[in-house]
């Protein structure tokens, strides 16, 4: 009799067979828990930032200067679930035109809309640290599981907040045309440019303060090359920034840095040698976007 009562109590109290008590969070996050063992796709933004973090750490340990592009390294979310929360926040901000989702006021509805974007958008239109991985995960779920996923993620964010560095700058843009079409039920269309932050498309022709400029870029790559009126450029694109080395025959070389706005235009500076400033402004207006190689 005592044994039967004990079993009943264990079931009613949510205890595990070994007598330990299950947390309510584990029970609530049964769908989210699948992310912890979901195999991520390789070579996504998360991996590239992680590599930059490792390079910075190794350089520091060896008392050496890290590569210049590692200045874009930042604190990553600590777990796959926190990474998903960060990506949901990014899509809500840039594609749904929401303000920064906040742990204190988080609602389920914008999370549901982002989950719909993972289902309906072309993979190349998905921003974030692990856009492809999260799309594959969401698409593997049933409709009921996706609904539960939104509820569980909201609870997780309320409890833990958004972890990792905040990469959202300024005011959110209006809802993107791709997001509008997806939420309205339109069929997904291939994105004209890769949308992962470190592979943002710079390919095109520009009118600049240093003459006409043409930039080339492979799809999904952060490496950008090009020419301008006086010489050549070799660049690394990270988010809306472009770090370049310029070379002019018979004149010399140096560095330049550009920051692009939503219209595709950029503002920047150039310098001699290892400096990317001090030489003057280097601003550009997008004339026409180019095709990715």
Backbone as a ProteinNet text record, in pm:
[ID]
protein_1_A
[PRIMARY]
XXXXXXXXXXXXXXXXXXXXXXXXXXXXXXXXXXXXXXXXXXXXXXXXXXXXXXXXXXXXXXXXXXXXXXXXXXXXXXXXXXXXXXXXXXXXXXXXXXXXXXXXXXXXXXXXXXXXXXXXXXXXXXXXXXXXXXXXXXXXXXXXXXXXXXXXXXXXXXXXXXXXXXXXXXXXXXXXXXXXXXXXXXXXXXXXXXXXXXXXXXXXXXXXXXXXXXXXXXXXXXXXXXXXXXXXXXXXXXXXXXXXXXXXXXXXXXXXXXXXXXXXXXXXXXXXXXXXXXXXXXXXXXXXXXXXX
[TERTIARY]
83.4	0	87.3	189.4	279	350.2	386.4	453.9	364.2	235.6	139.5	123.9	110.9	94.2	216.5	333.8	457.6	462.5	422	420.6	324.1	205.8	105.5	159	222.3	277	386.6	470.5	577.9	523.1	416.6	355.6	290.3	217	145.2	238.6	353.8	446.7	546.4	544.4	637.9	778.7	788.8	920.3	967.2	1097.4	1154.5	1168.3	1195.9	1201.1	1308.4	1415.2	1521.6	1491.7	1371.5	1330.2	1360.1	1441.6	1470.1	1352.8	1341.1	1224.2	1254.5	1165.1	1181.2	1150.9	1226.6	1195.6	1082	1005.1	895	948.9	1070.4	1128.1	1157.3	1210.3	1239.9	1113.3	1005.6	878.1	823.9	832.3	775.3	855.9	983.9	1069.2	1102.8	1005.5	1031.3	1067.7	1009.7	1044.5	1178	1194.6	1320.7	1439.1	1415	1524.1	1583	1504.1	1554.5	1668.3	1667	1772.7	1909.4	1910.8	2038.3	2114.9	2042	2108.5	2095.5	2036.9	2021.1	2156.3	2196.1	2327.2	2327	2411.7	2412.9	2478.8	2436.4	2501.8	2638.5	2733.8	2868.4	2877.4	2979.1	3019	2909.4	2837.8	2740.5	2806.3	2732.7	2787.1	2840.6	2770	2813.6	2956.4	2982.3	3114.4	3222.9	3191.1	3290.6	3324.1	3220.7	3246.3	3324.3	3288.7	3360.1	3508.1	3536.1	3674.3	3749.2	3680.9	3745	3775.2	3682.5	3705.6	3827.5	3838.4	3952	4084	4083.9	4204.4	4247.1	4151.2	4182.5	4242.6	4184.8	4234	4375.8	4400.5	4533.6	4637.2	4598.8	4690.7	4722.4	4621.9	4642.8	4735.4	4713.1	4797.2	4942.5	4962.5	5098	5155.1	5078.2	5120.5	5145.8	5054.3	5063.8	4940.6	4951.7	4839	4747.7	4618.1	4528.6	4499.8	4451.7	4413.2	4313.1	4322.6	4239.8	4091.1	4050.7	3907.3	3848.3	3932	3878.1	3819.1	3830.9	3764.7	3612.6	3563.5	3420.9	3377.9	3470.7	3434.5	3350.1	3259.8	3174	3126.5	3067.6	3021.6	2903.4	2918	2811.5	2717.6	2592.1	2503	2560.9	2542.2	2612.5	2557.9	2431.6	2371.4	2297.8	2266	2186.3	2050.7	1987.9	1857.7	1873.6	1976.1	1999.8	2036.4	2104.6	2137.2	2010	1918.1	1790.1	1714.4	1711.9	1643.6	1703.2	1836.4	1903.8	1863.8	1856.9	1820.4	1674.9	1587.7	1447.2	1437.6	1514.2	1515.4	1564.9	1667.2	1723.1	1621.4	1553.7	1453.6	1335.2	1292.5	1180.5	1216.3	1341.6	1385.8	1399.8	1475.9	1508.8	1403.5	1331.7	1237.3	1091.4	1059.6	922.1	905.3	1017	1008	970.7	993.9	964.2	1078.3	1050	1158.5	1233.5	1335.7	1409.7	1317.7	1305.8	1227.8	1294.9	1215.2	1267.1	1213.8	1299.2	1260.5	1141	1130.5	1022.9	887.2	889.5	762.5	744.2	824	818.6	677.9	631.9	500.9	519.8	421.8	432.1	412.3	330.4	291.7	410.7	502.6	615.7	703	711.7	788	719.4	587.4	512.7	538.1	540.1	562.7	703	802.3	937.7	945.1	878.3	875.6	812.3	709.6	649.9	752.5	837.2	939.5	1038.5	1074	1164.7	1104.7	973.5	906.5	896.6	870.4	829.3	937.4	1036.4	1137	1240.6	1296.5	1411.4	1526.9	1605.4	1712.3	1809.5	1833.5	1930.3	1879.3	1750.4	1692.6	1693.8	1747.3	1741.2	1865.5	1844.9	1955.1	1984.9	2092.8	2118.9	2244.8	2269	2389.6	2382.6	2263.6	2247.2	2115.2	2103	1978.6	1940.3	2034.1	2004.2	1972.4	2046.9	2023.1	1884.7	1849	1718.8	1603.6	1625.8	1521.5	1500	1607.8	1595.6	1525.4	1558.2	1494.7	1345	1308.2	1167.1	1087.8	1146.2	1075.7	1057.6	1138.4	1125.2	1009.1	951.4	846.9	707.8	614.6	474.2	417.5	297.5	233.4	214.2	174.6	153.6	284.5	391.7	522.5	571.7	542.4	583.8	510.4	383.7	306.9	366.9	398.4	459.8	596.5	669.4	801.4	792.9	694.5	677.9	648.1	558.1	523	644.5	717	830.9	944.4	968.2	1075	1042.4	915.9	875.9	903.6	871.7	898.7	1048.7	1125.3	1271.2	1330.1	1284.6	1336.7	1298.1	1174.8	1133	1221.6	1261.1	1340.8	1488.7	1542.8	1687.3	1728.3	1635.6	1670.9	1741.2	1791	1868	2016	2085.5	2226.2	2315.7	2439.6	2529.7	2523.7	2613.6	2621	2497.6	2452.7	2339.6	2389.8	2345.6	2393.3	2291	2185.5	2080.8	2110.7	2122	2159.8	2048.3	2027	1933.7	1789.1	1705.8	1563.8	1538.2	1438.2	1409.8	1358.2	1399.9	1345.5	1202	1127.8	993.3	1000.7	887.7	883.9	933.3	1021.4	1080.2	975.6	998.4	906.3	897.7	1011.5	1012	926.5	936.4	857	708.7	675	534.3	476.3	551.6	503.7	490	588	585.1	466.2	442.7	333.8	197.1	196.7	71.1	42.4	136.6	115	175.4	255.9	318.2	427.1	451	556.7	692.3	786.6	918.6	991.2	1061.9	1141.6	1287.9	1378.2	1520	1563	1640.5	1688.6	1791.6	1790	1886.3	2026.3	2034.1	2163.4	2160.4	2275	2278.2	2252	2178.4	2137.4	2204.6	2290.5	2362.5	2449.9	2459.2	2523.2	2664.3	2744.3	2882.2	2897.4	2786.4	2794.5	2702.7	2678.6	2590.9	2651.8	2570.1	2619.4	2668.4	2792.7	2851.8	2874.6	2852.4	2878.6	2798.8	2866.1	2797.3	2892.7	2835.4	2914.2	2873.1	2971.6	2949.5	3015.4	2956.7	3018	3075.1	3207.7	3269.6	3355.1	3398.3	3486.6	3626.2	3654.9	3781.2	3760.1	3648.8	3620.5	3529	3502	3412.4	3472.7	3386.3	3430.7	3342.3	3403.8	3331.4	3375.7	3280.2	3310.9	3253	3327.4	3284.2	3281.7	3192.4	3176.2	3112.6	3160.9	3097.7	2980.1	2878.4	2759.7	2797.4	2752.7	2777.2	2915.1	2998.3	3135.4	3147.5	3238.4	3266.6	3380.7	3444.9	3557.7	3506.2	3552.7	3509.7	3634.8	3635	3745.7	3693.4	3780.5	3731.9	3837.4	3790.9	3877.7	3810	3892.1	3839.1	3928	3899.3	3964.2	4116.2	4170.9	4316.3	4385.1	4309.8	4376.9	4284.1	4328.2	4256.4	4221.6	4120.2	4075.3	4067.8	4108.9	4089.2	4025.9	3904.3	3824.2	3764.3	3723.8	3650.3	3521.8	3405.7	3276.4	3228.3	3192.7	3133.2	3020.2	2897.1	2778.6	2772.5	2747.3	2738	2871.6	2978.5	3110.8	3195.7	3281.7	3375.4	3514.2	3604.6	3744.1	3827.4	3900.3	3970.8	4118.3	4196.4	4333.2	4332.6	4375.1	4381.4	4526.4	4541.3	4674	4668	4760.3	4767.8	4907	4911.4	5040.9	5117.5	5240	5324.9	5294.1	5195.2	5156.7	5175.9	5133.9	5144.8	5024.7	5005.9	4895.2	4853	4740.1	4687.5	4560.7	4486.3	4360.7	4246.2	4127.1	4006.3	3896.1	3801.8	3687.7	3560	3457.8	3331.1	3216.6	3114.3	2991.3	2874.5	2796.5	2688.5	2555.9	2469.2	2335.7	2234.7	2107.4	2004.3	1985.4	2020.8	2003	2117.5	2223.1	2337.8	2451.1	2429.9	2536.5	2628.3	2748.9	2838.4	2914.2	2961.4	3051.2	3175	3290.5	3411.5	3528	3641.3	3765.1	3878.5	3989.9	4107	4231.7	4337	4463	4578.8	4701	4821	4872	4943.7	5003.3	4900.2	4918	4825.2	4703	4699.9	4588.8	4472.9	4351.5	4232.7	4165	4232.3	4180.8	4298.3	4265.9	4371.4	4397.3	4358.2	4378.7	4263.7	4145.5	4028.4	3906	3793.6	3670.8	3672.3	3600.8	3582	3437.4	3351.1	3208.1	3162.4	3057.4	3011	2860.3	2810.7	2667.7	2650.4	2560.7	2535.5	2472.1	2536.5	2482.2	2396.3	2450.7	2372.4	2428.6	2340.1	2382.8	2431	2537.7	2593.2	2552.4	2560.4	2530.8	2645.5	2611.3	2713.1	2773.1	2903.3	2972.4	2929.4
-120.8	0	126.5	124.6	240	260.7	149.8	158.4	222.4	182.1	239.1	387.4	427.7	569.8	649.7	589.3	658	682.4	580.3	594	702.4	703	804.1	943.5	956.5	1086	1130.6	1036.5	1070.7	1121.7	1055.8	1099.5	1235.1	1249.5	1374.5	1490.8	1465.7	1573.6	1601.4	1521.6	1543.9	1500.9	1394.8	1345.6	1243.8	1233.2	1134.5	1001.6	896	762.1	750.3	831.1	821.9	903.9	962.3	1036.6	1184.2	1227.9	1370.3	1440.4	1569.3	1643	1711.6	1696.2	1765.2	1911.9	1997.5	2140.5	2169.7	2272.7	2309.8	2355.6	2415.5	2464.4	2349	2237.1	2122.1	2068.8	2063.3	2012.9	2105.6	2237.4	2334.5	2342.5	2317.8	2341	2211.9	2123.7	1995.9	2013	2111.5	2134.5	2207.4	2309	2382.3	2290.9	2192.4	2102.7	2029.9	2011.9	1944.4	2024.1	2154.3	2237.6	2207	2162	2134.4	2021.1	1931.7	1818.7	1825.9	1934.7	1950.7	1984.1	1913	1933.3	2062.2	2158.7	2285.1	2269.4	2353.3	2358.4	2423.6	2389.1	2447.4	2585.6	2658.8	2783.8	2889.6	2900.3	3008	3124.3	3232.8	3350.9	3317.7	3232.4	3192.8	3138	3050	2987.2	3090.3	3186.7	3286.7	3379.5	3418.2	3501.2	3421.3	3293	3206.4	3195.5	3183	3176.3	3305.8	3420.7	3548.1	3556.9	3510.2	3509.4	3423.8	3308.8	3220	3284.8	3350.7	3417.3	3528.5	3604	3710	3651.7	3541.4	3478.7	3424.8	3361	3306.7	3418.9	3527.1	3639.4	3702.1	3714.2	3771.1	3683.3	3550.4	3456.7	3462.1	3489.5	3495.3	3636.8	3729.3	3869.7	3926	3891.1	3936.6	4018.7	4093.4	4171.9	4080.8	4074.3	3988.5	4049	3968.7	4023.8	4138.6	4237.8	4358.4	4328	4228.6	4202.9	4140	4094.7	4036.3	4142	4268	4371.1	4354.3	4276	4250.7	4131.3	4070.6	3960.8	4015.9	3935.7	3978.4	3855.9	3880.7	3772	3699.4	3569.9	3488.8	3435.7	3406.9	3343.1	3209.6	3173	3056.6	2920.6	2911.9	2782.1	2789.4	2674.3	2675.1	2742.9	2726.3	2790.2	2941.5	2988.9	3132.8	3190.2	3110.9	3153.5	3167.8	3075.2	3083.4	3207.9	3234.3	3353.1	3479.4	3484.1	3599.9	3617.5	3508.1	3516.5	3558.7	3509.3	3550.7	3701.5	3751.3	3895.1	3973.2	3922	3989.1	3995.7	3884.1	3881.9	3971.5	3971.9	4057.4	4204.6	4238.2	4377.8	4421.3	4345.4	4389	4353.5	4243.7	4200	4228.6	4229.3	4259.7	4405.1	4478.9	4619.9	4642.4	4541.8	4556.8	4631.1	4687	4737.2	4618.7	4647.1	4538.6	4459.8	4330.2	4247.9	4249.8	4265.2	4278.9	4166.4	4114.7	4000.8	4033.1	4158.3	4193.7	4203.2	4236.8	4258.4	4162.2	4055.9	3963.7	3906.1	3898.8	3841.7	3725.7	3638.3	3519.7	3554.8	3655.6	3682.3	3712.6	3803.9	3826.8	3703.1	3619.2	3495	3403.3	3394.3	3313.9	3364.5	3497.4	3554.4	3520.6	3525.1	3489.6	3342	3257.4	3114.4	3093	3172.1	3165.5	3204.5	3303.3	3343.7	3230.7	3157.9	3044	2939	2925.1	2826.4	2875.4	3005.2	3055.3	3130.1	3185.9	3263.5	3173.9	3222.8	3156.9	3160.5	3055.1	3042.9	3159.5	3214.4	3322.7	3454.2	3459.9	3581.9	3582.1	3477.8	3464.7	3521.5	3623.4	3683.2	3599.9	3636.9	3578	3494.8	3440.8	3363.1	3223.7	3164.9	3029.9	3021.9	3106.5	3113.1	2981.3	2916.2	2789.1	2678.8	2672.6	2570.5	2586.1	2708.3	2730.4	2706.8	2737.7	2707.7	2557.3	2481.6	2336	2279.3	2333	2286.6	2315.9	2439.4	2478.2	2396.8	2375.9	2300.5	2153.7	2104.5	1964.5	1943.1	2052.9	2044.1	2042.6	1985.7	1991.2	2128.1	2158.3	2286	2299.8	2191.8	2195.2	2220.8	2161.8	2181.8	2324.3	2382.4	2521.2	2616.3	2588.6	2670.3	2656.9	2533.5	2511.7	2578.6	2575.9	2638	2786.5	2855.8	2998.5	3023.3	2943.1	2959	2933.2	2826.2	2788.4	2890.6	2942.1	3040	3168.1	3209	3327.4	3306.7	3188.3	3158.7	3158.6	3101.5	3097.3	3238.2	3323.8	3460.8	3538.3	3518.6	3585.8	3544.9	3417.8	3366.1	3401.5	3396.9	3410.8	3542.7	3607.5	3727	3691.4	3792.6	3772.4	3777	3666.9	3656.8	3673.7	3713.9	3746.6	3895.8	3943.3	4086.1	4131.7	4251.7	4310.4	4369.6	4311.9	4356.1	4442.3	4487.8	4565.8	4713.8	4783.8	4924.9	5012.7	5127.8	5226.5	5183.6	5250.6	5219	5108.2	5024	4916.2	4971.4	4913.8	4954.8	4904.5	4952.3	4898.4	4749.5	4680.9	4539.2	4519.6	4422.8	4399.3	4345.1	4369.1	4320.7	4168.4	4102.1	3955.6	3905.3	3971.8	3930.5	3953.9	4067.8	4095.4	3987	3953.4	3850.8	3716	3681.4	3551.1	3541.1	3643.6	3639.8	3649.9	3705.3	3712.7	3584.2	3490.5	3361.2	3349.7	3450.4	3442.1	3336.3	3278.4	3178.1	3243.8	3177.9	3237.4	3261.3	3371.4	3403.2	3410.1	3367.5	3373.1	3515.2	3531.3	3663.7	3711.8	3841.8	3897.4	3899.1	3902.5	3907	3816.6	3765	3689.8	3784.5	3739.2	3830	3803.9	3704.7	3687.7	3809.5	3863.3	3992.8	4001.9	3892.5	3903.3	3879.2	3846.8	3823.1	3919.2	4037.1	4135.4	4178.6	4199.9	4219.7	4362.5	4373.8	4501.6	4511	4402.1	4401.1	4510.7	4584.2	4689.1	4797.2	4898.4	5014.4	5135.2	5219.8	5333.4	5458.4	5571.3	5700	5747.9	5765.5	5796.8	5921.5	5967.3	6084.4	6053.2	5925.8	5885.5	5830.2	5868.9	5825.9	5704.6	5658.6	5543.6	5419.2	5339.2	5218.4	5101.2	4986.1	4862.4	4756.4	4695.3	4591.7	4458.3	4351	4215.4	4130.5	4032	3948.2	3816.3	3707.9	3578	3561.9	3487.5	3467.2	3398.4	3457.1	3399.7	3426	3501.3	3526.5	3665.4	3677.8	3807	3879.6	3813.1	3871.7	3955.8	4079.2	4171.9	4226.9	4227.6	4284	4385.6	4472	4568	4664.4	4757.5	4860.9	4996.6	5100.8	5237.4	5317.5	5441.1	5519.6	5515.1	5505.6	5516.2	5384.1	5280.4	5159.1	5042.5	4954.8	4830.3	4823	4739.2	4720.9	4571.9	4537.2	4402.5	4420.2	4365.4	4402.5	4281.3	4305.8	4209.7	4277.3	4215	4270.1	4200.6	4279.6	4227.3	4321.1	4264.8	4345.2	4456	4580.5	4687.8	4760	4700.3	4761.3	4688.4	4764.4	4708.4	4761.8	4670.2	4707.2	4673	4769.9	4750.2	4788.3	4725.4	4769	4823.5	4947	5005.2	5008.6	4990.9	4992.3	5073.8	5168.5	5251.2	5240.4	5207.3	5192.8	5324.6	5316.1	5433.8	5534.9	5508.2	5605.4	5550.2	5428.8	5371.8	5287.4	5264.9	5181.8	5225	5176.3	5209.7	5133.1	5176.5	5111.7	5211	5156.3	5238.2	5159.6	5230.3	5164.9	5235.4	5157.4	5211.4	5155.9	5235.6	5190.5	5219.5	5114.5	5127	5152.4	5233.2	5255.4	5168	5181.6	5093.9	5111.5	5227.4	5252.8	5197.9	5148.7	5096.3	5195.2	5320	5419.7	5400.8	5454.7	5438.2	5567	5574.9	5681.1	5615.5	5676.5	5616.2	5712.2	5657.2	5733.6	5646.6	5710	5635.9	5692.6	5608.8	5653.4	5582.6	5627.9	5569.3	5456.2	5362	5253.3	5168.7	5151	5068.3	5144.4	5275.1	5356.4	5356.1	5362.4	5371.4	5507	5601.2	5738.1	5834.5	5960.1	6062	6115.1	6038.5	6083.8	6167.6	6146	6220.5	6131.6	6188.8	6110.5	6027.4	5918.3	5836.4	5788.8	5866.8	5839.6	5792.5	5713.8	5661	5651.5	5665.7	5651.6	5533.3	5441.3	5325	5365.6	5329.5	5355.5	5236.9	5118.6	4998.1	4877.7	4797	4677	4574.5	4504.5	4406.1	4265.6	4176.3	4036	3972.9	3882.1	3810	3701.8	3679.8	3580.2	3439.3
0	0	0	85.3	90.8	-42.4	-108.1	-237.2	-341.5	-344.3	-439	-415.4	-289.6	-257	-299.6	-280	-320	-469.5	-547.4	-692.3	-734.6	-674	-706.6	-676	-559.6	-523	-618.5	-660.7	-753.9	-884.8	-935.3	-1061	-1044.3	-932.8	-910.9	-887.8	-827.8	-795.8	-907	-1012.2	-1121.9	-1089	-1005.3	-970	-1071.2	-1088.2	-1177.3	-1105.3	-1179.6	-1122.4	-1015.4	-1027.4	-927.9	-803.4	-800	-681.3	-688.9	-784.8	-797.5	-863.8	-840.5	-887	-1019.3	-1117.6	-1245.5	-1227.6	-1292.6	-1288.6	-1385.1	-1354.9	-1444.3	-1578	-1578.2	-1703.6	-1798	-1745.6	-1830.3	-1892.9	-1813	-1864.3	-1971.9	-1947.7	-2040.5	-2169.6	-2163.3	-2279.2	-2353.3	-2363.6	-2429.8	-2576.4	-2645.7	-2785.8	-2794.1	-2712.3	-2710.7	-2680.3	-2594.8	-2556.5	-2676.8	-2781.4	-2901.4	-2966.5	-2946.9	-3005.4	-2946.4	-2821.8	-2755.7	-2823.8	-2891	-2957	-3109.5	-3160.3	-3304.8	-3365.7	-3468.8	-3529.8	-3611.8	-3578.4	-3653.8	-3789.6	-3884	-4013.7	-3997.9	-4082.9	-4071.1	-4133.8	-4093.8	-4158.3	-4158.3	-4047.9	-4033.7	-3957.6	-3940.9	-3875	-3736.3	-3664.4	-3530.3	-3534.9	-3631.1	-3640.9	-3671.8	-3757.1	-3795.3	-3678.7	-3602.5	-3484.5	-3380.5	-3364.8	-3271.4	-3310	-3438.7	-3485	-3454.7	-3472.3	-3440	-3291.1	-3207.9	-3063.3	-3027.7	-3093.3	-3066.5	-3109.3	-3226.2	-3273.3	-3178.1	-3126.4	-3031	-2904.2	-2856.1	-2733.6	-2752.8	-2867.6	-2894.4	-2906.6	-2974.5	-2989.9	-2854.2	-2770	-2636.8	-2555.2	-2562.1	-2486.7	-2533.4	-2663.4	-2718.4	-2717	-2656.1	-2649.8	-2789.9	-2882.3	-3019.9	-3057.1	-3166.2	-3216.4	-3297.9	-3266.9	-3345.1	-3481.2	-3577.7	-3708.3	-3691.7	-3778.9	-3763.3	-3765.7	-3845.8	-3857.5	-3731.6	-3638.5	-3515.6	-3423.1	-3462	-3382	-3385.9	-3481.8	-3491.5	-3406.3	-3335.8	-3245.9	-3131.1	-3082.4	-2971.9	-2894.9	-2780.2	-2694	-2758.2	-2774.8	-2834	-2726	-2760.1	-2663.4	-2618.6	-2491.6	-2437.2	-2477.9	-2518.7	-2550.8	-2684.1	-2744.8	-2868.1	-2850.6	-2734.3	-2710.8	-2704.9	-2636.7	-2630.1	-2766.4	-2848.4	-2984.7	-3067.7	-3052	-3121.7	-3076.6	-2946.4	-2895	-2954.9	-2965	-3024.1	-3170.1	-3245	-3387	-3404.9	-3318.5	-3324.6	-3302.5	-3207.8	-3181.3	-3302.8	-3369.3	-3487.6	-3600.5	-3627.9	-3735	-3701.6	-3576.1	-3536.1	-3555.4	-3528.8	-3538.9	-3684.3	-3762.7	-3897.8	-4002.2	-3983.8	-4086.6	-4052.2	-3922.4	-3882.6	-3842.1	-3831.5	-3795.5	-3650.4	-3564.3	-3422.5	-3354.5	-3237.9	-3155.6	-3096.9	-3017.9	-2955.4	-2861.9	-2886.9	-2795.8	-2659.4	-2556.6	-2421.5	-2334.3	-2247.1	-2163.9	-2074.1	-2030.3	-1937.2	-2006.6	-2136.5	-2207	-2323.9	-2328.1	-2441.2	-2457.5	-2582.4	-2614	-2711.3	-2715.5	-2799.9	-2947.6	-2977	-3115.4	-3207.2	-3171	-3262.5	-3280.2	-3177.4	-3191	-3290.9	-3286.6	-3384.2	-3525.6	-3542	-3675.3	-3726.3	-3637.6	-3678.4	-3716.1	-3640.1	-3672.9	-3809.7	-3842	-3976.3	-4082.8	-4051.8	-4147.8	-4172.9	-4068.3	-4086	-4179.2	-4174.4	-4260	-4403.7	-4422.3	-4553	-4631.2	-4563.9	-4635	-4701.1	-4810.2	-4869.5	-4769.9	-4766.3	-4666.8	-4671	-4791.3	-4803.2	-4748.1	-4712.7	-4657	-4505.2	-4444.6	-4299.6	-4233.5	-4154.4	-4080.3	-3955.9	-3888.5	-3758.8	-3753.1	-3635.8	-3610.7	-3671.9	-3670.5	-3725.4	-3802.7	-3904.5	-3981.6	-4044.5	-4112.7	-4178.8	-4080.6	-3971.6	-3869.3	-3808.7	-3775.5	-3712.3	-3809.7	-3937	-4035.2	-4046.1	-4054.3	-4063.8	-3940.8	-3823.9	-3700.8	-3702.1	-3732.6	-3732.3	-3834.1	-3952.8	-4056.1	-4019	-3926.7	-3885.7	-3789.2	-3737.5	-3636.5	-3698.5	-3627.8	-3668.4	-3631.7	-3682.5	-3649.8	-3499	-3434.2	-3289.3	-3216.1	-3265.2	-3202.2	-3223.1	-3339.5	-3362.8	-3268.8	-3245.5	-3150	-3010.5	-2972.7	-2841.7	-2833.8	-2945.9	-2950.4	-2918.2	-2974.7	-2948.7	-2801.5	-2745.1	-2603.5	-2514.3	-2544.5	-2461.8	-2470.5	-2591.8	-2607.7	-2531.8	-2533.3	-2457.3	-2308.7	-2257.2	-2116.7	-2087.7	-2180.1	-2162.5	-2158.4	-2249.4	-2254.6	-2128.7	-2081.2	-1958.1	-1841.2	-1839	-1727.8	-1740.9	-1863.4	-1882.8	-1948.9	-2020.9	-2095.5	-2226.2	-2295.2	-2418.2	-2382.1	-2404.1	-2366	-2488.2	-2463.9	-2573.1	-2601.2	-2685.3	-2715.6	-2794	-2765.5	-2837	-2968.2	-3080.7	-3212.2	-3286.4	-3218.2	-3284.1	-3266.7	-3378.7	-3375.6	-3429.6	-3363.8	-3414.7	-3405.7	-3482.4	-3485.9	-3587	-3561.3	-3657.2	-3789.1	-3902.2	-4031.5	-4045	-4144.3	-4167.1	-4201.8	-4188.5	-4222.8	-4365	-4382.5	-4514.2	-4610.7	-4739.3	-4842.1	-4839.2	-4814.8	-4809.3	-4694.8	-4577.7	-4462.4	-4486.9	-4548.3	-4579.2	-4668.8	-4773.1	-4864.7	-4798.1	-4713.5	-4646.4	-4551.7	-4472.8	-4375.4	-4443	-4565.3	-4640.3	-4716.5	-4711.4	-4776.6	-4913.8	-4955.4	-5087.1	-5087.2	-5203.7	-5215.6	-5195.5	-5130.4	-5108.5	-5238.7	-5244.2	-5363.1	-5323.4	-5411.9	-5377.5	-5346.9	-5242	-5205.2	-5306.6	-5333.1	-5427.4	-5368.1	-5235.6	-5168.2	-5047	-5006.4	-4882	-4766.3	-4665.8	-4560.5	-4427.4	-4417.3	-4292.4	-4272.3	-4148.2	-4128.6	-4181.8	-4174.3	-4218	-4367.6	-4436.1	-4579.9	-4655.5	-4596.3	-4658.3	-4792.5	-4891.9	-5028.6	-5050.9	-5091.7	-5129.5	-5280.1	-5350.5	-5494	-5564.2	-5653.1	-5727.6	-5773.3	-5834.6	-5876.6	-5793.2	-5762.5	-5674.3	-5732	-5702.6	-5728.9	-5596.8	-5588.6	-5460.3	-5468.5	-5352.1	-5345.1	-5398.2	-5424.1	-5484.5	-5625.6	-5687	-5822.9	-5828.3	-5950.1	-5969.9	-5905.5	-5842.7	-5773.1	-5815.5	-5836.1	-5864.2	-5764.4	-5695.9	-5597.2	-5642.8	-5617.3	-5652.2	-5525	-5524.9	-5405.5	-5443.9	-5385.3	-5406.7	-5312.4	-5357	-5275.4	-5144	-5033.7	-4903.4	-4846.7	-4919	-4873.7	-4812	-4714.7	-4654.1	-4724.4	-4819.7	-4891.4	-5008.7	-5014.7	-5120.2	-5188.1	-5319.6	-5395.9	-5495.6	-5542.8	-5639.8	-5688.4	-5767.3	-5822.9	-5805.6	-5804.8	-5807.8	-5902.6	-5919.2	-6024.6	-6017.3	-5896.3	-5881.2	-5848.5	-5813.4	-5769.9	-5742.5	-5650.2	-5621.1	-5472.6	-5441.3	-5303.4	-5270.4	-5149.6	-5095.5	-4958.4	-4940	-4823.3	-4751.7	-4627.9	-4548.2	-4501.4	-4532.1	-4491.4	-4365	-4266.1	-4142.8	-4103.9	-4099.9	-4076.3	-4182.2	-4144.3	-4243.9	-4262.1	-4212.7	-4224	-4327	-4390.7	-4487.9	-4455.8	-4417.8	-4392.4	-4514.7	-4566.7	-4693.7	-4684.6	-4770.2	-4799	-4941	-4957.8	-5091.2	-5140.2	-5268.4	-5330.1	-5457.8	-5472.5	-5593.1	-5653	-5778.9	-5846.5	-5845.4	-5796.6	-5797.9	-5690.3	-5607.1	-5504.8	-5364.5	-5344.1	-5210.8	-5176.7	-5047.4	-5001	-4862	-4822.4	-4689.8	-4664.7	-4564.6	-4528.8	-4536.8	-4544.2	-4545.3	-4475.9	-4421.3	-4358.6	-4400.1	-4435.1	-4482.2	-4397.5	-4378.5	-4312.7	-4404.8	-4435.2	-4531.9	-4463.4	-4526.1	-4471.8	-4546.4	-4508.4	-4564.2	-4714	-4767.9	-4911.1	-4995	-4930	-5003	-5017.8	-4976.6	-4979.4	-4858.5	-4864.7	-4751.2	-4721.1	-4597.4	-4554.6	-4495	-4518.1	-4466.5	-4463.3	-4425.3	-4419.6	-4472.9	-4508.4	-4552.8	-4487.2	-4483.8	-4426.7	-4494	-4461.3	-4519.1	-4430.6	-4493.5	-4416.9	-4345.5	-4213.2	-4136.3	-4088.4	-4113.4	-4065.2	-4165	-4112.5	-4197.4	-4184.6	-4124.3	-4113.2	-4116.8	-4129.2	-4133.8	-4273	-4375.1	-4511.8	-4564.2	-4507.9	-4551.7	-4562.1	-4598.7	-4612.6	-4740.6	-4738.1	-4858.4	-4854.4	-4919.1	-4918.5	-5055.9	-5059.1	-5185.6	-5196.4	-5318	-5347.4	-5440.9	-5404.5	-5487.6	-5619.3	-5730.7	-5864.2	-5908.4	-5895.6	-5929.5	-5854	-5797.2	-5727.3	-5828.6	-5795.7	-5888.6	-5852.7	-5948.3	-5923.3	-5845.2	-5755.5	-5680.2	-5768.3	-5753.2	-5834.1	-5794.1
[MASK]
+++++++++++++++++++++++++++++++++++++++++++++++++++++++++++++++++++++++++++++++++++++++++++++++++++++++++++++++++++++++++++++++++++++++++++++++++++++++++++++++++++++++++++++++++++++++++++++++++++++++++++++++++++++++++++++++++++++++++++++++++++++++++++++++++++++++++++++++++++++++++++++++++++++

